[in-house]
Short mmCIF file of C-alpha atoms and ligand atoms in Angstrom, two decimals:
data_model
loop_
_atom_site.label_atom_id
_atom_site.label_comp_id
_atom_site.label_asym_id
_atom_site.label_seq_id
_atom_site.Cartn_x
_atom_site.Cartn_y
_atom_site.Cartn_z
CA MET A 1 -86.91 63.60 23.02
CA LYS A 2 -87.59 59.71 22.62
CA LYS A 3 -90.50 58.30 24.24
CA ILE A 4 -89.80 55.03 25.85
CA LEU A 5 -92.30 52.50 27.35
CA ILE A 6 -91.06 50.08 30.00
CA THR A 7 -93.65 47.49 31.17
CA GLY A 8 -93.25 45.85 34.50
CA GLY A 9 -91.05 48.53 35.84
CA ALA A 10 -92.23 48.12 39.41
CA GLY A 11 -91.04 44.53 39.62
CA PHE A 12 -87.71 43.05 40.20
CA ILE A 13 -85.76 43.27 36.93
CA GLY A 14 -88.00 46.23 35.55
CA SER A 15 -87.12 48.45 38.49
CA HIS A 16 -83.44 48.00 37.76
CA VAL A 17 -84.01 48.73 34.15
CA VAL A 18 -86.24 51.69 34.73
CA ARG A 19 -83.67 53.16 37.12
CA ARG A 20 -80.75 52.65 34.73
CA PHE A 21 -82.67 54.20 31.88
CA VAL A 22 -83.99 57.32 33.78
CA ASN A 23 -80.58 57.96 35.23
CA LYS A 24 -78.45 57.24 32.03
CA TYR A 25 -80.72 58.88 29.51
CA PRO A 26 -82.07 62.21 30.51
CA GLU A 27 -82.84 62.75 26.83
CA TYR A 28 -85.43 59.92 26.86
CA GLN A 29 -88.90 60.23 28.49
CA ILE A 30 -89.47 56.98 30.30
CA PHE A 31 -92.98 55.89 30.95
CA ASN A 32 -93.14 53.06 33.40
CA LEU A 33 -96.51 51.00 32.90
CA ASP A 34 -97.15 48.53 35.77
CA ALA A 35 -100.38 46.94 36.99
CA LEU A 36 -98.87 46.81 40.49
CA THR A 37 -99.76 43.33 41.17
CA TYR A 38 -98.61 41.48 44.36
CA ALA A 39 -95.02 41.67 42.60
CA GLY A 40 -95.10 45.30 41.71
CA ASN A 41 -93.82 47.59 44.43
CA LEU A 42 -93.34 51.37 43.83
CA GLU A 43 -90.91 51.49 46.84
CA ASN A 44 -88.52 49.72 44.30
CA ILE A 45 -88.09 52.92 42.44
CA LYS A 46 -88.71 55.51 45.07
CA ASP A 47 -85.23 57.20 44.24
CA ILE A 48 -86.16 58.14 40.70
CA GLU A 49 -89.99 58.94 41.08
CA ASN A 50 -89.41 62.61 40.96
CA LYS A 51 -87.17 62.78 38.08
CA GLU A 52 -88.28 64.97 35.18
CA ASN A 53 -87.92 62.35 32.57
CA TYR A 54 -90.00 59.83 34.46
CA THR A 55 -93.64 59.04 34.41
CA PHE A 56 -95.56 56.20 36.25
CA VAL A 57 -98.65 54.86 34.52
CA LYS A 58 -100.70 52.41 36.69
CA GLY A 59 -102.45 50.07 34.24
CA ASP A 60 -103.00 46.45 32.91
CA ILE A 61 -101.51 45.08 29.74
CA VAL A 62 -104.48 42.77 29.38
CA ASP A 63 -106.79 45.71 28.94
CA GLU A 64 -106.72 46.15 24.98
CA ASN A 65 -108.67 49.43 24.97
CA PHE A 66 -106.34 50.99 27.77
CA ILE A 67 -103.28 49.87 25.88
CA ASN A 68 -104.47 51.34 22.50
CA GLU A 69 -105.45 54.59 23.95
CA LEU A 70 -101.98 54.89 25.75
CA PHE A 71 -100.22 54.30 22.46
CA LYS A 72 -102.44 56.86 20.82
CA LEU A 73 -101.73 59.35 23.46
CA HIS A 74 -97.91 58.97 23.61
CA ASP A 75 -96.81 57.59 20.25
CA PHE A 76 -93.79 55.63 21.83
CA ASP A 77 -90.54 55.19 19.89
CA GLY A 78 -89.51 52.14 21.85
CA VAL A 79 -91.02 49.49 24.09
CA LEU A 80 -89.17 47.34 26.70
CA HIS A 81 -91.59 44.62 27.74
CA LEU A 82 -90.83 43.07 31.17
CA ALA A 83 -94.42 42.87 32.75
CA ALA A 84 -95.22 39.32 33.29
CA GLU A 85 -96.41 36.82 35.74
CA SER A 86 -93.18 35.42 36.71
CA HIS A 87 -93.27 32.69 39.38
CA VAL A 88 -93.50 28.98 38.30
CA ASP A 89 -95.19 27.85 41.47
CA ARG A 90 -97.96 30.33 41.06
CA SER A 91 -98.25 29.14 37.38
CA ILE A 92 -98.84 25.67 38.63
CA GLU A 93 -101.68 27.04 40.76
CA ASP A 94 -103.19 29.56 38.22
CA PRO A 95 -102.09 28.84 34.77
CA LEU A 96 -104.82 31.24 33.23
CA ALA A 97 -103.45 34.20 35.00
CA PHE A 98 -100.07 33.43 33.17
CA VAL A 99 -101.91 33.27 29.71
CA LYS A 100 -103.83 36.41 30.27
CA THR A 101 -100.76 38.59 31.36
CA ASN A 102 -97.95 36.83 29.46
CA VAL A 103 -99.66 35.94 26.17
CA ILE A 104 -102.77 38.30 25.78
CA GLY A 105 -100.90 41.18 27.36
CA THR A 106 -97.87 40.76 24.96
CA MET A 107 -100.33 40.51 22.16
CA ASN A 108 -101.96 43.89 23.03
CA LEU A 109 -98.56 45.45 23.17
CA LEU A 110 -97.54 44.16 19.93
CA ASN A 111 -100.80 45.19 18.17
CA ALA A 112 -100.65 48.76 19.70
CA ALA A 113 -97.03 49.05 18.57
CA LYS A 114 -97.72 47.93 15.18
CA ASN A 115 -100.81 49.97 14.74
CA SER A 116 -99.10 53.09 16.23
CA TRP A 117 -96.06 52.78 14.10
CA LYS A 118 -98.14 52.18 10.87
CA ASN A 119 -95.29 50.40 8.97
CA ASN A 120 -93.11 53.26 9.45
CA PHE A 121 -90.54 51.39 11.66
CA GLU A 122 -87.71 53.88 11.34
CA GLY A 123 -86.10 54.45 14.80
CA LYS A 124 -88.64 52.14 16.38
CA ARG A 125 -87.94 48.92 18.46
CA PHE A 126 -90.06 46.45 20.34
CA TYR A 127 -87.87 44.57 22.85
CA HIS A 128 -89.30 41.57 24.57
CA ILE A 129 -87.63 40.34 27.68
CA SER A 130 -87.78 36.41 28.13
CA THR A 131 -86.50 33.62 29.98
CA ASP A 132 -84.21 30.55 29.41
CA GLU A 133 -86.99 28.52 30.79
CA VAL A 134 -88.60 28.32 27.37
CA TYR A 135 -85.98 25.87 26.33
CA GLY A 136 -87.07 23.27 28.78
CA SER A 137 -84.68 21.25 30.77
CA LEU A 138 -81.02 20.21 30.19
CA GLY A 139 -79.59 16.86 31.28
CA ALA A 140 -76.03 16.84 33.09
CA GLU A 141 -74.31 18.12 29.79
CA GLY A 142 -74.77 20.85 27.30
CA LEU A 143 -75.90 24.52 27.30
CA PHE A 144 -78.82 26.45 25.93
CA THR A 145 -78.02 28.29 22.63
CA GLU A 146 -80.18 30.68 20.56
CA LYS A 147 -80.79 27.62 18.32
CA THR A 148 -82.06 25.21 21.11
CA PRO A 149 -85.61 24.30 20.21
CA TYR A 150 -88.30 25.44 22.65
CA ASP A 151 -89.55 22.80 24.87
CA PRO A 152 -91.38 24.51 27.78
CA ASN A 153 -92.42 22.43 30.67
CA SER A 154 -94.27 24.71 33.26
CA PRO A 155 -97.37 26.84 32.52
CA TYR A 156 -95.08 29.79 33.17
CA SER A 157 -92.40 28.86 30.59
CA ALA A 158 -95.18 27.74 28.12
CA SER A 159 -96.85 31.11 28.35
CA LYS A 160 -93.43 32.90 27.96
CA ALA A 161 -92.58 30.56 24.95
CA SER A 162 -95.92 31.39 23.47
CA SER A 163 -95.36 35.24 23.78
CA ASP A 164 -91.83 34.82 22.23
CA HIS A 165 -93.32 33.04 19.24
CA PHE A 166 -95.77 36.03 18.72
CA VAL A 167 -93.02 38.48 18.88
CA ARG A 168 -91.24 36.53 16.14
CA ALA A 169 -94.20 36.05 14.18
CA TYR A 170 -95.07 39.93 14.31
CA GLY A 171 -91.34 40.52 13.00
CA GLU A 172 -91.78 37.87 10.12
CA THR A 173 -95.29 38.79 9.11
CA TYR A 174 -95.55 42.53 9.68
CA GLY A 175 -91.96 43.45 9.78
CA LEU A 176 -92.06 44.66 13.35
CA PRO A 177 -88.57 45.60 14.47
CA TYR A 178 -88.00 43.37 17.46
CA VAL A 179 -85.31 42.18 19.62
CA LEU A 180 -85.67 39.33 22.08
CA THR A 181 -83.51 38.06 24.90
CA ASN A 182 -83.79 34.92 27.00
CA CYS A 183 -82.04 35.23 30.36
CA SER A 184 -81.18 32.94 33.19
CA ASN A 185 -82.26 33.13 36.79
CA ASN A 186 -81.51 36.62 38.30
CA TYR A 187 -80.61 37.63 41.78
CA GLY A 188 -80.24 40.86 43.68
CA SER A 189 -82.09 43.73 45.37
CA TYR A 190 -85.66 44.25 45.18
CA HIS A 191 -86.32 40.60 44.40
CA PHE A 192 -89.84 39.55 45.74
CA PRO A 193 -89.18 37.02 48.71
CA GLU A 194 -91.08 34.09 46.96
CA LYS A 195 -88.05 33.08 44.73
CA LEU A 196 -85.21 31.01 46.11
CA ILE A 197 -82.62 33.46 47.06
CA PRO A 198 -84.60 36.42 48.77
CA LEU A 199 -87.02 33.95 50.34
CA PHE A 200 -84.15 31.97 51.81
CA ILE A 201 -82.36 35.30 53.07
CA ASN A 202 -85.57 36.45 54.60
CA ASN A 203 -86.17 32.97 56.40
CA ILE A 204 -82.60 32.88 57.74
CA ILE A 205 -83.02 36.20 59.24
CA ASN A 206 -86.27 35.10 60.72
CA ASN A 207 -85.14 31.67 61.79
CA LYS A 208 -87.67 30.05 59.67
CA SER A 209 -87.25 26.67 57.77
CA LEU A 210 -85.64 26.71 54.25
CA PRO A 211 -87.95 24.45 52.05
CA VAL A 212 -85.57 22.72 49.50
CA TYR A 213 -87.61 21.01 46.79
CA GLY A 214 -87.06 17.32 46.11
CA ASP A 215 -83.29 16.31 46.69
CA GLY A 216 -82.04 19.78 46.04
CA ASN A 217 -79.98 18.49 43.01
CA TYR A 218 -81.48 20.92 40.49
CA THR A 219 -79.16 23.40 38.75
CA ARG A 220 -79.62 27.00 37.77
CA ASP A 221 -77.40 29.66 36.16
CA TRP A 222 -77.41 32.82 38.32
CA LEU A 223 -77.02 36.37 37.04
CA PHE A 224 -76.70 39.47 39.09
CA VAL A 225 -79.77 41.63 38.09
CA GLU A 226 -77.58 44.78 37.55
CA ASP A 227 -75.65 42.81 34.97
CA HIS A 228 -79.04 41.78 33.24
CA ALA A 229 -80.09 45.49 33.13
CA ILE A 230 -76.69 46.30 31.60
CA ALA A 231 -77.29 43.61 28.97
CA ILE A 232 -80.83 44.92 28.35
CA ASP A 233 -79.46 48.51 27.70
CA LEU A 234 -76.93 47.15 25.27
CA VAL A 235 -79.38 44.99 23.28
CA PHE A 236 -81.97 47.71 23.18
CA HIS A 237 -79.47 50.20 21.72
CA GLU A 238 -77.09 47.79 19.68
CA GLY A 239 -78.84 44.62 19.06
CA LYS A 240 -79.73 43.54 15.63
CA ASN A 241 -83.53 43.60 14.65
CA HIS A 242 -85.23 40.24 14.50
CA GLU A 243 -82.31 38.66 16.68
CA THR A 244 -82.50 36.72 19.81
CA TYR A 245 -79.70 36.85 22.36
CA ASN A 246 -79.05 34.50 25.30
CA ILE A 247 -77.97 36.20 28.57
CA GLY A 248 -76.51 34.18 31.41
CA GLY A 249 -74.08 34.32 34.27
CA PHE A 250 -71.70 31.45 33.39
CA ASN A 251 -72.41 30.56 36.91
CA GLU A 252 -74.15 27.08 37.46
CA TRP A 253 -74.98 26.14 41.11
CA LYS A 254 -76.91 23.00 42.29
CA ASN A 255 -79.66 24.38 44.66
CA ILE A 256 -78.41 22.74 47.81
CA ASP A 257 -74.87 23.88 47.27
CA LEU A 258 -76.19 27.42 46.83
CA VAL A 259 -78.31 27.18 49.98
CA LYS A 260 -75.56 26.06 52.08
CA LEU A 261 -73.25 28.80 50.76
CA LEU A 262 -75.94 31.32 51.59
CA CYS A 263 -76.30 29.62 55.09
CA THR A 264 -72.62 29.95 55.76
CA ILE A 265 -72.50 33.57 54.70
CA MET A 266 -75.56 34.42 56.73
CA ASP A 267 -74.19 32.73 59.85
CA GLY A 268 -71.12 35.15 59.53
CA LYS A 269 -73.21 38.14 58.86
CA LEU A 270 -75.64 37.48 61.66
CA GLU A 271 -72.79 36.65 64.02
CA ARG A 272 -74.51 33.26 64.61
CA GLU A 273 -72.51 30.01 65.40
CA LYS A 274 -71.31 28.28 62.31
CA GLY A 275 -73.71 25.67 61.08
CA THR A 276 -76.97 27.46 62.65
CA SER A 277 -78.61 28.38 59.40
CA GLU A 278 -78.00 24.98 57.77
CA LYS A 279 -80.14 23.37 60.45
CA LEU A 280 -83.06 25.23 59.01
CA ILE A 281 -82.84 23.28 55.67
CA THR A 282 -85.92 21.09 55.33
CA TYR A 283 -86.44 18.99 52.20
CA VAL A 284 -90.00 19.16 51.15
CA LYS A 285 -92.21 17.76 48.36
CA ASP A 286 -90.98 18.43 44.86
CA ARG A 287 -92.36 21.08 42.36
CA PRO A 288 -94.29 19.16 39.63
CA GLY A 289 -92.65 19.23 36.35
CA HIS A 290 -89.34 20.60 38.00
CA ASP A 291 -86.85 21.32 35.41
CA LEU A 292 -83.57 19.59 36.37
CA ARG A 293 -80.89 22.06 34.83
CA TYR A 294 -80.79 25.36 33.09
CA ALA A 295 -77.49 26.63 31.71
CA ILE A 296 -76.83 29.32 29.13
CA ASP A 297 -74.33 29.67 26.27
CA ALA A 298 -74.01 33.53 26.27
CA SER A 299 -71.13 33.49 23.70
CA LYS A 300 -73.33 35.42 20.93
CA ILE A 301 -74.15 38.52 22.97
CA ASN A 302 -70.40 38.43 24.21
CA LYS A 303 -69.01 38.22 20.63
CA GLU A 304 -71.44 40.52 19.02
CA LEU A 305 -72.14 43.12 21.62
CA GLY A 306 -69.18 42.70 24.02
CA TRP A 307 -71.34 41.95 27.01
CA LYS A 308 -70.27 39.86 29.81
CA PRO A 309 -71.12 39.82 33.61
CA SER A 310 -69.30 42.65 35.44
CA VAL A 311 -69.42 41.07 38.90
CA THR A 312 -68.38 37.67 40.09
CA PHE A 313 -71.04 35.46 41.96
CA GLU A 314 -69.22 35.93 45.21
CA GLU A 315 -69.30 39.81 44.76
CA GLY A 316 -72.87 39.85 43.50
CA LEU A 317 -74.11 37.56 46.54
CA GLU A 318 -72.19 39.67 49.06
CA LYS A 319 -73.91 42.90 47.63
CA THR A 320 -77.34 41.17 47.50
CA ILE A 321 -77.09 39.85 51.07
CA ASN A 322 -75.92 43.17 52.52
CA TRP A 323 -78.69 44.99 50.63
CA TYR A 324 -81.34 42.76 52.27
CA LEU A 325 -79.79 42.96 55.67
CA ASN A 326 -79.73 46.78 55.30
CA ASN A 327 -83.11 47.06 54.01
CA GLN A 328 -85.21 44.81 56.39
CA GLU A 329 -87.96 47.56 56.31
CA TRP A 330 -88.45 46.82 52.71
CA LEU A 331 -88.51 42.97 53.42
CA GLN A 332 -91.02 43.60 56.26
CA ASN A 333 -93.23 45.97 54.12
CA VAL A 334 -93.39 43.12 51.30
CA THR A 335 -93.94 40.33 53.54
CA SER A 336 -96.59 42.16 55.61
CA GLY A 337 -98.26 43.41 52.55
CA SER A 338 -98.00 47.10 53.75
CA TYR A 339 -95.97 47.95 50.49
CA LYS A 340 -99.40 48.43 48.95
CA ASP A 341 -100.26 51.27 50.93
CA TYR A 342 -97.54 53.20 49.23
CA TYR A 343 -99.31 53.56 45.95
CA GLN A 344 -102.32 55.13 47.84
CA LYS A 345 -100.06 57.41 49.83
CA GLN A 346 -98.05 58.51 46.82
CA TYR A 347 -100.72 58.77 44.12
CA SER A 348 -104.11 59.05 45.66
P1 NAD B 401 -91.73 40.35 38.68
O1 NAD B 401 -92.83 39.40 38.94
O2 NAD B 401 -90.81 40.77 39.73
O3 NAD B 401 -92.31 41.67 38.19
C1 NAD B 401 -93.28 41.87 37.12
C2 NAD B 401 -93.79 43.07 37.19
O4 NAD B 401 -94.93 43.04 36.06
C3 NAD B 401 -94.57 43.54 38.58
O5 NAD B 401 -94.10 44.81 38.76
C4 NAD B 401 -96.02 43.44 38.13
O6 NAD B 401 -96.81 44.51 38.87
C5 NAD B 401 -96.07 43.75 36.64
N1 NAD B 401 -97.35 43.09 36.11
C6 NAD B 401 -97.75 41.81 36.17
N2 NAD B 401 -98.85 41.55 35.47
C7 NAD B 401 -99.19 42.87 34.83
C8 NAD B 401 -100.10 43.23 33.99
N3 NAD B 401 -101.09 42.39 33.59
N4 NAD B 401 -100.09 44.51 33.43
C9 NAD B 401 -99.05 45.40 33.81
N5 NAD B 401 -98.13 44.88 34.71
C10 NAD B 401 -98.12 43.82 35.20
O7 NAD B 401 -90.78 39.80 37.53
P2 NAD B 401 -89.38 39.87 37.24
O8 NAD B 401 -88.67 38.80 37.93
O9 NAD B 401 -88.85 41.30 37.32
O10 NAD B 401 -89.29 39.47 35.65
C11 NAD B 401 -89.42 40.55 34.66
C12 NAD B 401 -89.40 39.79 33.19
O11 NAD B 401 -88.19 39.20 33.03
C13 NAD B 401 -90.43 38.73 33.12
O12 NAD B 401 -90.90 39.00 31.71
C14 NAD B 401 -89.80 37.44 33.25
O13 NAD B 401 -90.35 36.52 32.47
C15 NAD B 401 -88.35 37.92 32.75
N6 NAD B 401 -87.33 37.02 33.29
C16 NAD B 401 -87.12 36.97 34.78
C17 NAD B 401 -86.07 36.14 35.17
C18 NAD B 401 -85.86 36.13 36.82
O14 NAD B 401 -84.94 35.47 37.29
N7 NAD B 401 -86.60 36.95 37.50
C19 NAD B 401 -85.14 35.62 34.31
C20 NAD B 401 -85.29 35.78 33.14
C21 NAD B 401 -86.38 36.57 32.50
P1 TYD B 402 -87.11 30.07 41.68
O1 TYD B 402 -86.47 31.10 42.31
O2 TYD B 402 -88.70 29.64 41.79
O3 TYD B 402 -86.80 30.25 40.22
P2 TYD B 402 -87.10 29.11 38.86
O4 TYD B 402 -88.10 28.12 39.36
O5 TYD B 402 -87.61 30.18 37.90
O6 TYD B 402 -85.81 28.51 38.39
O7 TYD B 402 -86.46 28.60 42.12
C1 TYD B 402 -85.00 28.33 41.76
C2 TYD B 402 -84.84 27.01 42.15
O8 TYD B 402 -84.95 26.70 43.51
C3 TYD B 402 -85.76 25.95 41.47
O9 TYD B 402 -84.94 24.67 41.15
C4 TYD B 402 -86.72 25.63 42.50
C5 TYD B 402 -86.01 25.66 43.81
N1 TYD B 402 -86.68 26.13 45.01
C6 TYD B 402 -86.72 25.45 46.21
O10 TYD B 402 -86.08 24.52 46.32
N2 TYD B 402 -87.47 25.97 47.32
C7 TYD B 402 -88.16 27.08 47.13
O11 TYD B 402 -88.77 27.55 48.05
C8 TYD B 402 -88.23 27.82 45.97
C9 TYD B 402 -89.07 28.96 46.05
C10 TYD B 402 -87.44 27.34 44.91
#
């Protein structure tokens, strides 16, 4: 039985990856390591917590001794590393927290994997999950390819860029078998309502204002989170060692157009008069260092591994909005903070 460590599995993307791996690979023993920061929520993976091939481990990747002991205890065959501080606005307030988790935490995992595998890399793999934000900002034209030079602008993207560099360096220097992916903005269920789409859905439900940064003419490429999980599964199993793959939705939206679309759909779902939600849009002070445009050329993963998004944006957004409307208790638990009690109840 293969032992696989997934870090950050109580977070947004990690929970989808853990669910997929636990259900699809009963022959793997899946360990979900998560510190349960504000972004980690065990309610995100309630449906699989009693599966035989699943173990939750509460712990901090910044704690070097703990990580070393964990690798000694379990001798993992593979690592999928998603744990991170992930919100740009928080990185502007507290950059050091991002260096600790995203850089030092990744270093601890790299060292533990390298030491535990002792140069016998047969059947081993370290998969680092990263972001397209490491490439910086595009102008009106062009796409990020795997060859685009790194040019991060926020403390978040700088910390992710740094961790990406260390992963590559461990591949070059120590021969560590790694794969790395850089993905565009995800959306879907279990997304913490501080990021654009879940925040705005929650605010529309509660008739709260929709704070659009600057003039709203910033562009992001949006990918349905379950399609990201499918891509991660594929890269983990079939990606080539020491390779990077860009993952994207072929789906660019200006923030303001996306927000208006959300407003229209939500008016319909909530049976409110057309135009009601748009009245909630409020232009607010811009984010410092705000990247103008991200857009991904995902042709390499398409050509080499046959991956492409399985749902259109319309389908993905419909599923996402329905999920938040049907799971308002989850939203309330997250916004009130009471989701934190779940760990106590479940594991004390
Ligand atoms: P998230 O913030 O929703 O979840 C992060 C998880 O990591 C949480 O469960 C949190 O408790 C855990 N964590 C944080 N610090 C930790 C620590 N020190 N030790 C152990 N666990 C810790 O993040 P997400 O949106 O699911 O992103 C997951 C990964 O994917 C990140 O590496 C992020 O950079 C990358 N990514 C995200 C997006 C996106 O649109 N959300 C896009 C591309 C790449
Ligand atoms: P976000 O979801 O924070 O993702 P990222 O910054 O990683 O792309 O933001 C997506 C876009 O939406 C980004 O251009 C910033 C903008 N934004 C707002 O206009 N208002 C908000 O309240 C938030 C959270 C984001």
